[in-house]
PDB file of C-alpha atoms in Angstrom:
ATOM      1  CA  SER A 281      20.179   8.043  50.341  1.00  0.00           C
ATOM      2  CA  GLN A 282      23.224   8.509  48.173  1.00  0.00           C
ATOM      3  CA  GLN A 283      24.651  11.971  48.172  1.00  0.00           C
ATOM      4  CA  GLY A 284      25.133  13.689  44.856  1.00  0.00           C
ATOM      5  CA  GLU A 285      28.519  14.784  43.607  1.00  0.00           C
ATOM      6  CA  GLU A 286      29.331  18.322  42.619  1.00  0.00           C
ATOM      7  CA  ASP A 287      32.316  19.783  40.921  1.00  0.00           C
ATOM      8  CA  PRO A 288      34.286  21.778  41.297  1.00  0.00           C
ATOM      9  CA  GLN A 289      34.404  21.819  45.087  1.00  0.00           C
ATOM     10  CA  ALA A 290      35.642  25.389  44.954  1.00  0.00           C
ATOM     11  CA  LEU A 291      35.665  27.967  42.186  1.00  0.00           C
ATOM     12  CA  SER A 292      37.260  31.394  42.187  1.00  0.00           C
ATOM     13  CA  ILE A 293      36.546  33.835  39.369  1.00  0.00           C
ATOM     14  CA  GLN A 294      36.738  37.523  38.586  1.00  0.00           C
ATOM     15  CA  GLU A 295      33.646  39.678  38.670  1.00  0.00           C
ATOM     16  CA  GLY A 296      31.945  39.690  35.286  1.00  0.00           C
ATOM     17  CA  GLU A 297      33.043  36.192  34.357  1.00  0.00           C
ATOM     18  CA  ASN A 298      30.684  33.241  34.085  1.00  0.00           C
ATOM     19  CA  ALA A 299      30.630  30.449  36.663  1.00  0.00           C
ATOM     20  CA  THR A 300      29.661  26.885  35.864  1.00  0.00           C
ATOM     21  CA  MET A 301      28.961  24.242  38.468  1.00  0.00           C
ATOM     22  CA  ASN A 302      28.130  20.621  37.795  1.00  0.00           C
ATOM     23  CA  CYS A 303      26.123  18.055  39.685  1.00  0.00           C
ATOM     24  CA  SER A 304      25.843  14.311  39.163  1.00  0.00           C
ATOM     25  CA  TYR A 305      23.407  11.945  40.803  1.00  0.00           C
ATOM     26  CA  LYS A 306      22.756   8.230  40.878  1.00  0.00           C
ATOM     27  CA  THR A 307      19.005   7.647  41.000  1.00  0.00           C
ATOM     28  CA  SER A 308      15.916   8.408  38.937  1.00  0.00           C
ATOM     29  CA  ILE A 309      14.600  11.802  39.896  1.00  0.00           C
ATOM     30  CA  ASN A 310      11.370  13.804  39.936  1.00  0.00           C
ATOM     31  CA  ASN A 311      13.170  17.093  39.704  1.00  0.00           C
ATOM     32  CA  LEU A 312      16.463  18.718  40.510  1.00  0.00           C
ATOM     33  CA  GLN A 313      16.863  21.971  42.369  1.00  0.00           C
ATOM     34  CA  TRP A 314      19.683  24.383  42.986  1.00  0.00           C
ATOM     35  CA  TYR A 315      20.104  26.231  46.261  1.00  0.00           C
ATOM     36  CA  ARG A 316      22.449  28.914  47.458  1.00  0.00           C
ATOM     37  CA  GLN A 317      23.860  29.223  50.963  1.00  0.00           C
ATOM     38  CA  ASN A 318      25.652  32.255  52.284  1.00  0.00           C
ATOM     39  CA  SER A 319      28.127  31.495  55.045  1.00  0.00           C
ATOM     40  CA  GLY A 320      26.383  30.509  58.276  1.00  0.00           C
ATOM     41  CA  ARG A 321      22.907  30.969  56.847  1.00  0.00           C
ATOM     42  CA  GLY A 322      20.057  28.842  55.572  1.00  0.00           C
ATOM     43  CA  LEU A 323      19.454  27.869  51.992  1.00  0.00           C
ATOM     44  CA  VAL A 324      17.764  29.965  49.371  1.00  0.00           C
ATOM     45  CA  HIS A 325      16.006  28.237  46.505  1.00  0.00           C
ATOM     46  CA  LEU A 326      17.284  29.378  43.113  1.00  0.00           C
ATOM     47  CA  ILE A 327      15.698  27.259  40.443  1.00  0.00           C
ATOM     48  CA  LEU A 328      13.962  23.933  39.885  1.00  0.00           C
ATOM     49  CA  ILE A 329      14.083  21.832  36.747  1.00  0.00           C
ATOM     50  CA  ARG A 330      11.748  18.902  36.212  1.00  0.00           C
ATOM     51  CA  SER A 331      12.930  15.555  34.933  1.00  0.00           C
ATOM     52  CA  ASN A 332      11.204  16.150  31.576  1.00  0.00           C
ATOM     53  CA  GLU A 333      12.910  19.513  31.040  1.00  0.00           C
ATOM     54  CA  ARG A 334      16.346  19.985  29.536  1.00  0.00           C
ATOM     55  CA  GLU A 335      17.075  23.640  30.169  1.00  0.00           C
ATOM     56  CA  LYS A 336      15.685  26.434  32.258  1.00  0.00           C
ATOM     57  CA  HIS A 337      16.533  30.085  32.725  1.00  0.00           C
ATOM     58  CA  SER A 338      15.969  32.531  35.537  1.00  0.00           C
ATOM     59  CA  GLY A 339      17.636  35.921  35.260  1.00  0.00           C
ATOM     60  CA  ARG A 340      21.397  35.315  35.156  1.00  0.00           C
ATOM     61  CA  LEU A 341      20.954  31.643  35.956  1.00  0.00           C
ATOM     62  CA  ARG A 342      20.808  28.839  33.446  1.00  0.00           C
ATOM     63  CA  VAL A 343      20.284  25.248  34.462  1.00  0.00           C
ATOM     64  CA  THR A 344      20.580  22.201  32.248  1.00  0.00           C
ATOM     65  CA  LEU A 345      19.569  18.649  32.984  1.00  0.00           C
ATOM     66  CA  ASP A 346      20.712  15.512  31.188  1.00  0.00           C
ATOM     67  CA  THR A 347      18.833  12.560  32.628  1.00  0.00           C
ATOM     68  CA  SER A 348      20.684  10.097  30.398  1.00  0.00           C
ATOM     69  CA  LYS A 349      23.942  11.140  32.027  1.00  0.00           C
ATOM     70  CA  LYS A 350      22.326  11.845  35.395  1.00  0.00           C
ATOM     71  CA  SER A 351      23.884  15.256  35.521  1.00  0.00           C
ATOM     72  CA  SER A 352      22.954  18.919  35.785  1.00  0.00           C
ATOM     73  CA  SER A 353      24.817  22.154  35.471  1.00  0.00           C
ATOM     74  CA  LEU A 354      24.255  25.627  36.859  1.00  0.00           C
ATOM     75  CA  LEU A 355      25.613  28.578  34.939  1.00  0.00           C
ATOM     76  CA  ILE A 356      25.771  32.029  36.514  1.00  0.00           C
ATOM     77  CA  THR A 357      26.486  34.665  33.912  1.00  0.00           C
ATOM     78  CA  ALA A 358      28.132  38.043  34.487  1.00  0.00           C
ATOM     79  CA  SER A 359      28.994  37.142  38.064  1.00  0.00           C
ATOM     80  CA  ARG A 360      28.990  39.693  40.847  1.00  0.00           C
ATOM     81  CA  ALA A 361      30.814  39.798  44.171  1.00  0.00           C
ATOM     82  CA  ALA A 362      27.420  39.270  45.839  1.00  0.00           C
ATOM     83  CA  ASP A 363      27.192  35.865  44.141  1.00  0.00           C
ATOM     84  CA  THR A 364      29.906  34.619  46.493  1.00  0.00           C
ATOM     85  CA  ALA A 365      28.325  31.690  48.327  1.00  0.00           C
ATOM     86  CA  SER A 366      28.081  27.908  48.359  1.00  0.00           C
ATOM     87  CA  TYR A 367      25.796  26.352  45.787  1.00  0.00           C
ATOM     88  CA  PHE A 368      24.112  22.991  46.238  1.00  0.00           C
ATOM     89  CA  CYS A 369      22.154  20.822  43.908  1.00  0.00           C
ATOM     90  CA  ALA A 370      19.382  18.771  45.472  1.00  0.00           C
ATOM     91  CA  TYR A 371      17.089  16.177  43.998  1.00  0.00           C
ATOM     92  CA  SER A 372      14.164  14.047  44.977  1.00  0.00           C
ATOM     93  CA  GLY A 373      13.794  10.502  43.742  1.00  0.00           C
ATOM     94  CA  ALA A 374      10.748   9.114  42.053  1.00  0.00           C
ATOM     95  CA  GLY A 375       7.869   8.930  44.518  1.00  0.00           C
ATOM     96  CA  SER A 376       9.747  10.754  47.265  1.00  0.00           C
ATOM     97  CA  TYR A 377       9.663  14.323  48.524  1.00  0.00           C
ATOM     98  CA  GLN A 378      12.876  14.008  50.485  1.00  0.00           C
ATOM     99  CA  LEU A 379      15.803  15.933  49.089  1.00  0.00           C
ATOM    100  CA  THR A 380      19.295  14.563  48.679  1.00  0.00           C
ATOM    101  CA  PHE A 381      21.917  17.263  48.526  1.00  0.00           C
ATOM    102  CA  GLY A 382      25.117  17.363  46.558  1.00  0.00           C
ATOM    103  CA  LYS A 383      28.360  18.184  48.289  1.00  0.00           C
ATOM    104  CA  GLY A 384      28.294  21.766  47.104  1.00  0.00           C
ATOM    105  CA  THR A 385      30.508  24.177  45.228  1.00  0.00           C
ATOM    106  CA  LYS A 386      31.994  27.135  47.033  1.00  0.00           C
ATOM    107  CA  LEU A 387      32.050  30.078  44.647  1.00  0.00           C
ATOM    108  CA  SER A 388      34.207  33.112  45.278  1.00  0.00           C
ATOM    109  CA  VAL A 389      33.733  36.111  42.994  1.00  0.00           C
ATOM    110  CA  ILE A 390      36.597  38.566  43.241  1.00  0.00           C
ATOM    111  CA  PRO A 391      35.697  42.236  42.707  1.00  0.00           C
TER     112      PRO A 391
ATOM    113  CA  GLY B 126       5.869  34.617  50.788  1.00  0.00           C
ATOM    114  CA  ALA B 127       6.876  31.152  52.073  1.00  0.00           C
ATOM    115  CA  VAL B 128       8.959  32.306  55.020  1.00  0.00           C
ATOM    116  CA  VAL B 129      10.370  29.848  57.531  1.00  0.00           C
ATOM    117  CA  SER B 130      11.617  31.185  60.830  1.00  0.00           C
ATOM    118  CA  GLN B 131      14.074  29.178  62.898  1.00  0.00           C
ATOM    119  CA  HIS B 132      14.915  30.056  66.481  1.00  0.00           C
ATOM    120  CA  PRO B 133      17.327  30.434  68.136  1.00  0.00           C
ATOM    121  CA  SER B 134      19.999  31.287  65.607  1.00  0.00           C
ATOM    122  CA  ARG B 135      22.798  30.407  67.977  1.00  0.00           C
ATOM    123  CA  VAL B 136      23.064  28.427  71.189  1.00  0.00           C
ATOM    124  CA  ILE B 137      26.066  27.917  73.416  1.00  0.00           C
ATOM    125  CA  CYS B 138      25.545  25.663  76.395  1.00  0.00           C
ATOM    126  CA  LYS B 139      27.181  23.200  78.718  1.00  0.00           C
ATOM    127  CA  SER B 140      27.429  19.500  78.120  1.00  0.00           C
ATOM    128  CA  GLY B 141      24.377  17.630  79.436  1.00  0.00           C
ATOM    129  CA  THR B 142      21.931  20.407  78.645  1.00  0.00           C
ATOM    130  CA  SER B 143      18.882  19.791  76.478  1.00  0.00           C
ATOM    131  CA  VAL B 144      18.331  22.315  73.721  1.00  0.00           C
ATOM    132  CA  LYS B 145      15.114  23.004  71.850  1.00  0.00           C
ATOM    133  CA  ILE B 146      15.090  24.481  68.352  1.00  0.00           C
ATOM    134  CA  GLU B 147      11.886  25.812  66.818  1.00  0.00           C
ATOM    135  CA  CYS B 148      10.962  25.924  63.166  1.00  0.00           C
ATOM    136  CA  ARG B 149       7.914  27.938  62.143  1.00  0.00           C
ATOM    137  CA  SER B 150       6.259  28.499  58.805  1.00  0.00           C
ATOM    138  CA  LEU B 151       5.086  32.097  59.019  1.00  0.00           C
ATOM    139  CA  ASP B 152       2.769  32.530  56.059  1.00  0.00           C
ATOM    140  CA  PHE B 153       1.828  29.040  55.004  1.00  0.00           C
ATOM    141  CA  GLN B 154       0.819  25.760  56.523  1.00  0.00           C
ATOM    142  CA  ALA B 155       3.528  23.132  56.434  1.00  0.00           C
ATOM    143  CA  THR B 156       2.332  19.586  56.221  1.00  0.00           C
ATOM    144  CA  THR B 157       5.863  18.304  56.241  1.00  0.00           C
ATOM    145  CA  MET B 158       8.997  19.695  57.799  1.00  0.00           C
ATOM    146  CA  PHE B 159      12.537  18.404  57.484  1.00  0.00           C
ATOM    147  CA  TRP B 160      15.468  18.637  59.855  1.00  0.00           C
ATOM    148  CA  TYR B 161      19.016  18.670  58.520  1.00  0.00           C
ATOM    149  CA  ARG B 162      22.435  18.729  60.080  1.00  0.00           C
ATOM    150  CA  GLN B 163      25.421  20.380  58.444  1.00  0.00           C
ATOM    151  CA  PHE B 164      29.027  19.998  59.532  1.00  0.00           C
ATOM    152  CA  PRO B 165      31.564  22.724  58.638  1.00  0.00           C
ATOM    153  CA  LYS B 166      32.273  22.907  54.923  1.00  0.00           C
ATOM    154  CA  GLN B 167      30.022  19.959  54.231  1.00  0.00           C
ATOM    155  CA  SER B 168      26.637  19.411  52.716  1.00  0.00           C
ATOM    156  CA  LEU B 169      23.274  18.979  54.423  1.00  0.00           C
ATOM    157  CA  MET B 170      22.387  15.573  55.767  1.00  0.00           C
ATOM    158  CA  LEU B 171      18.743  14.795  56.354  1.00  0.00           C
ATOM    159  CA  MET B 172      18.102  13.766  59.942  1.00  0.00           C
ATOM    160  CA  ALA B 173      14.364  13.277  59.991  1.00  0.00           C
ATOM    161  CA  THR B 174      11.084  14.035  58.280  1.00  0.00           C
ATOM    162  CA  SER B 175       8.346  15.458  60.438  1.00  0.00           C
ATOM    163  CA  ASN B 176       4.647  15.242  59.547  1.00  0.00           C
ATOM    164  CA  GLU B 177       2.019  17.170  61.442  1.00  0.00           C
ATOM    165  CA  GLY B 178       0.209  15.001  63.949  1.00  0.00           C
ATOM    166  CA  SER B 179       2.330  11.888  63.497  1.00  0.00           C
ATOM    167  CA  LYS B 180       5.669  10.510  64.576  1.00  0.00           C
ATOM    168  CA  ALA B 181       8.767  11.694  62.789  1.00  0.00           C
ATOM    169  CA  THR B 182      10.622   9.418  60.429  1.00  0.00           C
ATOM    170  CA  TYR B 183      14.298   9.279  61.230  1.00  0.00           C
ATOM    171  CA  GLU B 184      17.119   8.573  58.799  1.00  0.00           C
ATOM    172  CA  GLN B 185      19.381   5.632  59.404  1.00  0.00           C
ATOM    173  CA  GLY B 186      21.953   6.345  62.092  1.00  0.00           C
ATOM    174  CA  VAL B 187      20.002   9.172  63.725  1.00  0.00           C
ATOM    175  CA  GLU B 188      19.044   8.414  67.328  1.00  0.00           C
ATOM    176  CA  LYS B 189      15.383   9.255  67.831  1.00  0.00           C
ATOM    177  CA  ASP B 190      15.774   9.356  71.605  1.00  0.00           C
ATOM    178  CA  LYS B 191      18.604  11.820  71.220  1.00  0.00           C
ATOM    179  CA  PHE B 192      16.913  14.089  68.721  1.00  0.00           C
ATOM    180  CA  LEU B 193      13.271  14.483  69.709  1.00  0.00           C
ATOM    181  CA  ILE B 194      11.015  15.938  67.058  1.00  0.00           C
ATOM    182  CA  ASN B 195       7.528  17.267  67.629  1.00  0.00           C
ATOM    183  CA  HIS B 196       5.260  18.616  64.880  1.00  0.00           C
ATOM    184  CA  ALA B 197       2.189  19.558  66.869  1.00  0.00           C
ATOM    185  CA  SER B 198       0.710  22.057  64.447  1.00  0.00           C
ATOM    186  CA  LEU B 199       0.801  22.919  60.761  1.00  0.00           C
ATOM    187  CA  THR B 200       3.111  25.846  61.463  1.00  0.00           C
ATOM    188  CA  LEU B 201       5.508  24.568  64.094  1.00  0.00           C
ATOM    189  CA  SER B 202       8.025  21.767  64.437  1.00  0.00           C
ATOM    190  CA  THR B 203      10.565  21.495  67.215  1.00  0.00           C
ATOM    191  CA  LEU B 204      13.830  19.596  67.490  1.00  0.00           C
ATOM    192  CA  THR B 205      15.128  18.904  70.986  1.00  0.00           C
ATOM    193  CA  VAL B 206      18.699  17.739  71.361  1.00  0.00           C
ATOM    194  CA  THR B 207      18.619  15.878  74.648  1.00  0.00           C
ATOM    195  CA  SER B 208      21.592  15.728  76.988  1.00  0.00           C
ATOM    196  CA  ALA B 209      23.774  17.404  74.404  1.00  0.00           C
ATOM    197  CA  HIS B 210      27.472  16.626  74.196  1.00  0.00           C
ATOM    198  CA  PRO B 211      30.297  18.333  72.297  1.00  0.00           C
ATOM    199  CA  GLU B 212      29.917  15.915  69.378  1.00  0.00           C
ATOM    200  CA  ASP B 213      26.373  17.264  68.888  1.00  0.00           C
ATOM    201  CA  SER B 214      27.808  20.676  68.051  1.00  0.00           C
ATOM    202  CA  SER B 215      26.733  21.466  64.523  1.00  0.00           C
ATOM    203  CA  PHE B 216      24.575  23.659  62.317  1.00  0.00           C
ATOM    204  CA  TYR B 217      20.965  22.474  62.308  1.00  0.00           C
ATOM    205  CA  ILE B 218      18.606  23.620  59.556  1.00  0.00           C
ATOM    206  CA  CYS B 219      14.903  23.038  59.122  1.00  0.00           C
ATOM    207  CA  SER B 220      12.835  23.281  55.985  1.00  0.00           C
ATOM    208  CA  ALA B 221       9.148  23.179  55.310  1.00  0.00           C
ATOM    209  CA  GLU B 222       6.952  22.033  52.503  1.00  0.00           C
ATOM    210  CA  GLY B 223       3.541  23.558  51.997  1.00  0.00           C
ATOM    211  CA  GLN B 224       0.209  21.822  51.690  1.00  0.00           C
ATOM    212  CA  GLY B 225      -0.299  20.515  48.215  1.00  0.00           C
ATOM    213  CA  ALA B 226       3.359  19.771  47.791  1.00  0.00           C
ATOM    214  CA  GLY B 227       4.535  16.227  47.481  1.00  0.00           C
ATOM    215  CA  PRO B 228       6.369  13.810  45.249  1.00  0.00           C
ATOM    216  CA  GLY B 229       6.727  15.287  41.819  1.00  0.00           C
ATOM    217  CA  SER B 230       4.865  18.464  42.734  1.00  0.00           C
ATOM    218  CA  GLY B 231       7.823  20.565  41.717  1.00  0.00           C
ATOM    219  CA  GLN B 232       7.538  22.795  44.744  1.00  0.00           C
ATOM    220  CA  PRO B 233      10.756  23.761  46.491  1.00  0.00           C
ATOM    221  CA  GLN B 234      11.408  23.411  50.174  1.00  0.00           C
ATOM    222  CA  HIS B 235      11.647  26.610  52.177  1.00  0.00           C
ATOM    223  CA  PHE B 236      14.538  26.801  54.613  1.00  0.00           C
ATOM    224  CA  GLY B 237      15.053  28.475  57.939  1.00  0.00           C
ATOM    225  CA  ASP B 238      18.264  30.373  58.619  1.00  0.00           C
ATOM    226  CA  GLY B 239      19.687  27.580  60.746  1.00  0.00           C
ATOM    227  CA  THR B 240      20.780  27.200  64.346  1.00  0.00           C
ATOM    228  CA  ARG B 241      24.418  26.965  65.278  1.00  0.00           C
ATOM    229  CA  LEU B 242      24.691  24.749  68.330  1.00  0.00           C
ATOM    230  CA  SER B 243      27.901  24.777  70.345  1.00  0.00           C
ATOM    231  CA  ILE B 244      28.244  22.437  73.300  1.00  0.00           C
ATOM    232  CA  LEU B 245      31.080  23.196  75.692  1.00  0.00           C
TER     233      LEU B 245
END
């Protein structure tokens, strides 16, 4: 499977600022998910957006999906130091339950 | 809910040793479990898909005789790295999908905390 691309690879912001991460993919998808990984730990599911949805919110998270451009973005508003982690997009293709992960964005939020 | 427990969290052993990693779904039955490998500062790469009661499906380039997967029950899958060598050192992560999930179901995978394997 072809790995998705994410940008930026690394992002450093001040606490309170917003963080935006982007993900691009190459296939048709069922849905796209965003996960968070703290250093040396497993992944925590953040939010899932279906292929027929354009925007979704969950607390301080906002996800958009543009299937025409095969891209998604994750916005974290009013960032906190505890948001420091790596963030991965992951998607499953039509008819498949296997996830393909993007390369990830390492977010550092400076107190 | 939807907790996946992975054990051990860290293993350090000598070259040639076989290492078994367990992945358990604690509060749900997992029809399908996935095993991933993650190199430092890189993303997750799917190694194999494990279905309860049947043989695992391995991704291209993954040696099935090297990485033995057993999914004997709806709550347990194991990955055994046989005759491990330093190049097998990595972070291995499992995930599980509950019954009723499947293509287009919109249900997320639930991940274990990973196992850091270091082969000396």
